[in-house]
């Protein structure tokens, strides 16, 4: 565990020493701010016209739904060079020659992505705290459940991106490959809707809809297990991929 935390610390330093991580946080904060301000403007307009402000109770659910639809755009830029950079620069050989297991390398890098994901959730938490201070009798567990769903979705995206990054030493290829795979998994539920059997399969495989019930305030064990399986599967694939690149010197 100690080596995992050391690798995670090194990766976080690498992320925040580059402008990419800060740019992503700024763009994400801007996106969330624009969505939130648009919803608040709609509420004010409805109040000015004398209508009931029914959206106040569901404003965070609508916010999380909007964020869910674009969250996968941020992951390729985070994972684009997590492992592919080490493969292209030869750093992976130095890591493998050290007393480190490939599992520790992958888990350390993934832990760094999880921590950065908490920073992104911190942007949403700012608006949640704003809602706590301005909305009377806010359903706080409902809001926290929605944030949990988004965070689990982000963790699943990160595991997929980390695996794709381990497949190639070309960072651009890793970024594009991650974006294509995540986009396919997000829109898979629109395939074969005319056939019940195909519709059931594509719904189960579609990753974006898995956080929908949590955003609606319901923690479903099936969805939690789904995210856990996806994360474990892609991290295991990344470890197997690194194991295949390790070269053992023949015994003399």
PDB file of N, CA and C in Angstrom, residues 116-153:
ATOM      1  N   UNK A 116      -8.325  12.969  -8.139  1.00  0.00           N
ATOM      2  CA  UNK A 116      -8.674  14.090  -9.015  1.00  0.00           C
ATOM      3  C   UNK A 116     -10.186  14.138  -9.248  1.00  0.00           C
ATOM      4  N   UNK A 117     -10.812  12.953  -9.309  1.00  0.00           N
ATOM      5  CA  UNK A 117     -12.267  12.917  -9.429  1.00  0.00           C
ATOM      6  C   UNK A 117     -12.954  13.565  -8.239  1.00  0.00           C
ATOM      7  N   UNK A 118     -12.375  13.404  -7.049  1.00  0.00           N
ATOM      8  CA  UNK A 118     -12.932  14.081  -5.870  1.00  0.00           C
ATOM      9  C   UNK A 118     -12.838  15.591  -6.001  1.00  0.00           C
ATOM     10  N   UNK A 119     -11.768  16.076  -6.658  1.00  0.00           N
ATOM     11  CA  UNK A 119     -11.648  17.519  -6.898  1.00  0.00           C
ATOM     12  C   UNK A 119     -12.765  17.997  -7.817  1.00  0.00           C
ATOM     13  N   UNK A 120     -13.100  17.193  -8.830  1.00  0.00           N
ATOM     14  CA  UNK A 120     -14.212  17.558  -9.716  1.00  0.00           C
ATOM     15  C   UNK A 120     -15.534  17.531  -8.962  1.00  0.00           C
ATOM     16  N   UNK A 121     -15.710  16.559  -8.083  1.00  0.00           N
ATOM     17  CA  UNK A 121     -16.927  16.519  -7.279  1.00  0.00           C
ATOM     18  C   UNK A 121     -16.991  17.696  -6.313  1.00  0.00           C
ATOM     19  N   UNK A 122     -15.807  18.224  -5.941  1.00  0.00           N
ATOM     20  CA  UNK A 122     -15.778  19.400  -5.082  1.00  0.00           C
ATOM     21  C   UNK A 122     -16.428  20.609  -5.735  1.00  0.00           C
ATOM     22  N   UNK A 123     -16.336  20.694  -7.065  1.00  0.00           N
ATOM     23  CA  UNK A 123     -17.016  21.776  -7.786  1.00  0.00           C
ATOM     24  C   UNK A 123     -18.523  21.654  -7.605  1.00  0.00           C
ATOM     25  N   UNK A 124     -19.026  20.436  -7.732  1.00  0.00           N
ATOM     26  CA  UNK A 124     -20.458  20.220  -7.526  1.00  0.00           C
ATOM     27  C   UNK A 124     -20.851  20.459  -6.081  1.00  0.00           C
ATOM     28  N   UNK A 125     -19.961  20.084  -5.156  1.00  0.00           N
ATOM     29  CA  UNK A 125     -20.251  20.276  -3.736  1.00  0.00           C
ATOM     30  C   UNK A 125     -20.417  21.751  -3.398  1.00  0.00           C
ATOM     31  N   UNK A 126     -19.679  22.622  -4.091  1.00  0.00           N
ATOM     32  CA  UNK A 126     -19.817  24.062  -3.868  1.00  0.00           C
ATOM     33  C   UNK A 126     -21.258  24.512  -4.124  1.00  0.00           C
ATOM     34  N   UNK A 127     -21.839  24.028  -5.229  1.00  0.00           N
ATOM     35  CA  UNK A 127     -23.213  24.414  -5.550  1.00  0.00           C
ATOM     36  C   UNK A 127     -24.215  23.722  -4.632  1.00  0.00           C
ATOM     37  N   UNK A 128     -23.874  22.534  -4.155  1.00  0.00           N
ATOM     38  CA  UNK A 128     -24.734  21.862  -3.188  1.00  0.00           C
ATOM     39  C   UNK A 128     -24.796  22.666  -1.885  1.00  0.00           C
ATOM     40  N   UNK A 129     -23.645  23.137  -1.433  1.00  0.00           N
ATOM     41  CA  UNK A 129     -23.619  23.961  -0.217  1.00  0.00           C
ATOM     42  C   UNK A 129     -24.365  25.271  -0.429  1.00  0.00           C
ATOM     43  N   UNK A 130     -24.258  25.814  -1.646  1.00  0.00           N
ATOM     44  CA  UNK A 130     -25.047  27.006  -1.977  1.00  0.00           C
ATOM     45  C   UNK A 130     -26.541  26.709  -1.874  1.00  0.00           C
ATOM     46  N   UNK A 131     -26.935  25.524  -2.335  1.00  0.00           N
ATOM     47  CA  UNK A 131     -28.336  25.142  -2.241  1.00  0.00           C
ATOM     48  C   UNK A 131     -28.783  24.936  -0.806  1.00  0.00           C
ATOM     49  N   UNK A 132     -27.894  24.375   0.010  1.00  0.00           N
ATOM     50  CA  UNK A 132     -28.218  24.181   1.426  1.00  0.00           C
ATOM     51  C   UNK A 132     -28.498  25.514   2.103  1.00  0.00           C
ATOM     52  N   UNK A 133     -27.756  26.535   1.708  1.00  0.00           N
ATOM     53  CA  UNK A 133     -27.913  27.857   2.331  1.00  0.00           C
ATOM     54  C   UNK A 133     -29.099  28.639   1.782  1.00  0.00           C
ATOM     55  N   UNK A 134     -29.599  28.282   0.606  1.00  0.00           N
ATOM     56  CA  UNK A 134     -30.644  29.089  -0.047  1.00  0.00           C
ATOM     57  C   UNK A 134     -31.976  28.367  -0.218  1.00  0.00           C
ATOM     58  N   UNK A 135     -31.968  27.036  -0.216  1.00  0.00           N
ATOM     59  CA  UNK A 135     -33.200  26.265  -0.439  1.00  0.00           C
ATOM     60  C   UNK A 135     -33.700  25.729   0.901  1.00  0.00           C
ATOM     61  N   UNK A 136     -34.926  26.029   1.202  1.00  0.00           N
ATOM     62  CA  UNK A 136     -35.505  25.602   2.466  1.00  0.00           C
ATOM     63  C   UNK A 136     -35.869  24.125   2.405  1.00  0.00           C
ATOM     64  N   UNK A 137     -35.505  23.384   3.456  1.00  0.00           N
ATOM     65  CA  UNK A 137     -35.826  21.952   3.568  1.00  0.00           C
ATOM     66  C   UNK A 137     -35.295  21.148   2.382  1.00  0.00           C
ATOM     67  N   UNK A 138     -34.068  21.401   1.998  1.00  0.00           N
ATOM     68  CA  UNK A 138     -33.465  20.668   0.887  1.00  0.00           C
ATOM     69  C   UNK A 138     -33.284  19.201   1.259  1.00  0.00           C
ATOM     70  N   UNK A 139     -33.514  18.313   0.312  1.00  0.00           N
ATOM     71  CA  UNK A 139     -33.359  16.876   0.539  1.00  0.00           C
ATOM     72  C   UNK A 139     -31.880  16.529   0.364  1.00  0.00           C
ATOM     73  N   UNK A 140     -31.120  16.657   1.449  1.00  0.00           N
ATOM     74  CA  UNK A 140     -29.666  16.500   1.373  1.00  0.00           C
ATOM     75  C   UNK A 140     -29.254  15.074   0.988  1.00  0.00           C
ATOM     76  N   UNK A 141     -29.839  14.011   1.561  1.00  0.00           N
ATOM     77  CA  UNK A 141     -29.468  12.645   1.136  1.00  0.00           C
ATOM     78  C   UNK A 141     -29.698  12.408  -0.353  1.00  0.00           C
ATOM     79  N   UNK A 142     -30.768  12.985  -0.894  1.00  0.00           N
ATOM     80  CA  UNK A 142     -31.059  12.860  -2.331  1.00  0.00           C
ATOM     81  C   UNK A 142     -29.933  13.459  -3.166  1.00  0.00           C
ATOM     82  N   UNK A 143     -29.439  14.616  -2.739  1.00  0.00           N
ATOM     83  CA  UNK A 143     -28.357  15.280  -3.472  1.00  0.00           C
ATOM     84  C   UNK A 143     -27.055  14.490  -3.358  1.00  0.00           C
ATOM     85  N   UNK A 144     -26.742  14.016  -2.162  1.00  0.00           N
ATOM     86  CA  UNK A 144     -25.508  13.254  -1.975  1.00  0.00           C
ATOM     87  C   UNK A 144     -25.534  11.938  -2.747  1.00  0.00           C
ATOM     88  N   UNK A 145     -26.697  11.316  -2.852  1.00  0.00           N
ATOM     89  CA  UNK A 145     -26.820  10.088  -3.633  1.00  0.00           C
ATOM     90  C   UNK A 145     -26.531  10.347  -5.105  1.00  0.00           C
ATOM     91  N   UNK A 146     -27.003  11.480  -5.614  1.00  0.00           N
ATOM     92  CA  UNK A 146     -26.711  11.850  -6.998  1.00  0.00           C
ATOM     93  C   UNK A 146     -25.232  12.078  -7.232  1.00  0.00           C
ATOM     94  N   UNK A 147     -24.575  12.728  -6.277  1.00  0.00           N
ATOM     95  CA  UNK A 147     -23.134  12.946  -6.399  1.00  0.00           C
ATOM     96  C   UNK A 147     -22.371  11.629  -6.353  1.00  0.00           C
ATOM     97  N   UNK A 148     -22.839  10.688  -5.518  1.00  0.00           N
ATOM     98  CA  UNK A 148     -22.206   9.370  -5.453  1.00  0.00           C
ATOM     99  C   UNK A 148     -22.312   8.662  -6.802  1.00  0.00           C
ATOM    100  N   UNK A 149     -23.464   8.766  -7.440  1.00  0.00           N
ATOM    101  CA  UNK A 149     -23.645   8.154  -8.747  1.00  0.00           C
ATOM    102  C   UNK A 149     -22.702   8.729  -9.791  1.00  0.00           C
ATOM    103  N   UNK A 150     -22.529  10.036  -9.785  1.00  0.00           N
ATOM    104  CA  UNK A 150     -21.603  10.671 -10.721  1.00  0.00           C
ATOM    105  C   UNK A 150     -20.162  10.265 -10.438  1.00  0.00           C
ATOM    106  N   UNK A 151     -19.811  10.165  -9.167  1.00  0.00           N
ATOM    107  CA  UNK A 151     -18.434   9.801  -8.826  1.00  0.00           C
ATOM    108  C   UNK A 151     -18.128   8.361  -9.231  1.00  0.00           C
ATOM    109  N   UNK A 152     -19.072   7.452  -9.006  1.00  0.00           N
ATOM    110  CA  UNK A 152     -18.870   6.067  -9.434  1.00  0.00           C
ATOM    111  C   UNK A 152     -18.756   5.982 -10.946  1.00  0.00           C
ATOM    112  N   UNK A 153     -19.544   6.777 -11.649  1.00  0.00           N
ATOM    113  CA  UNK A 153     -19.456   6.820 -13.110  1.00  0.00           C
ATOM    114  C   UNK A 153     -18.091   7.319 -13.551  1.00  0.00           C
TER     115      UNK A 153
END
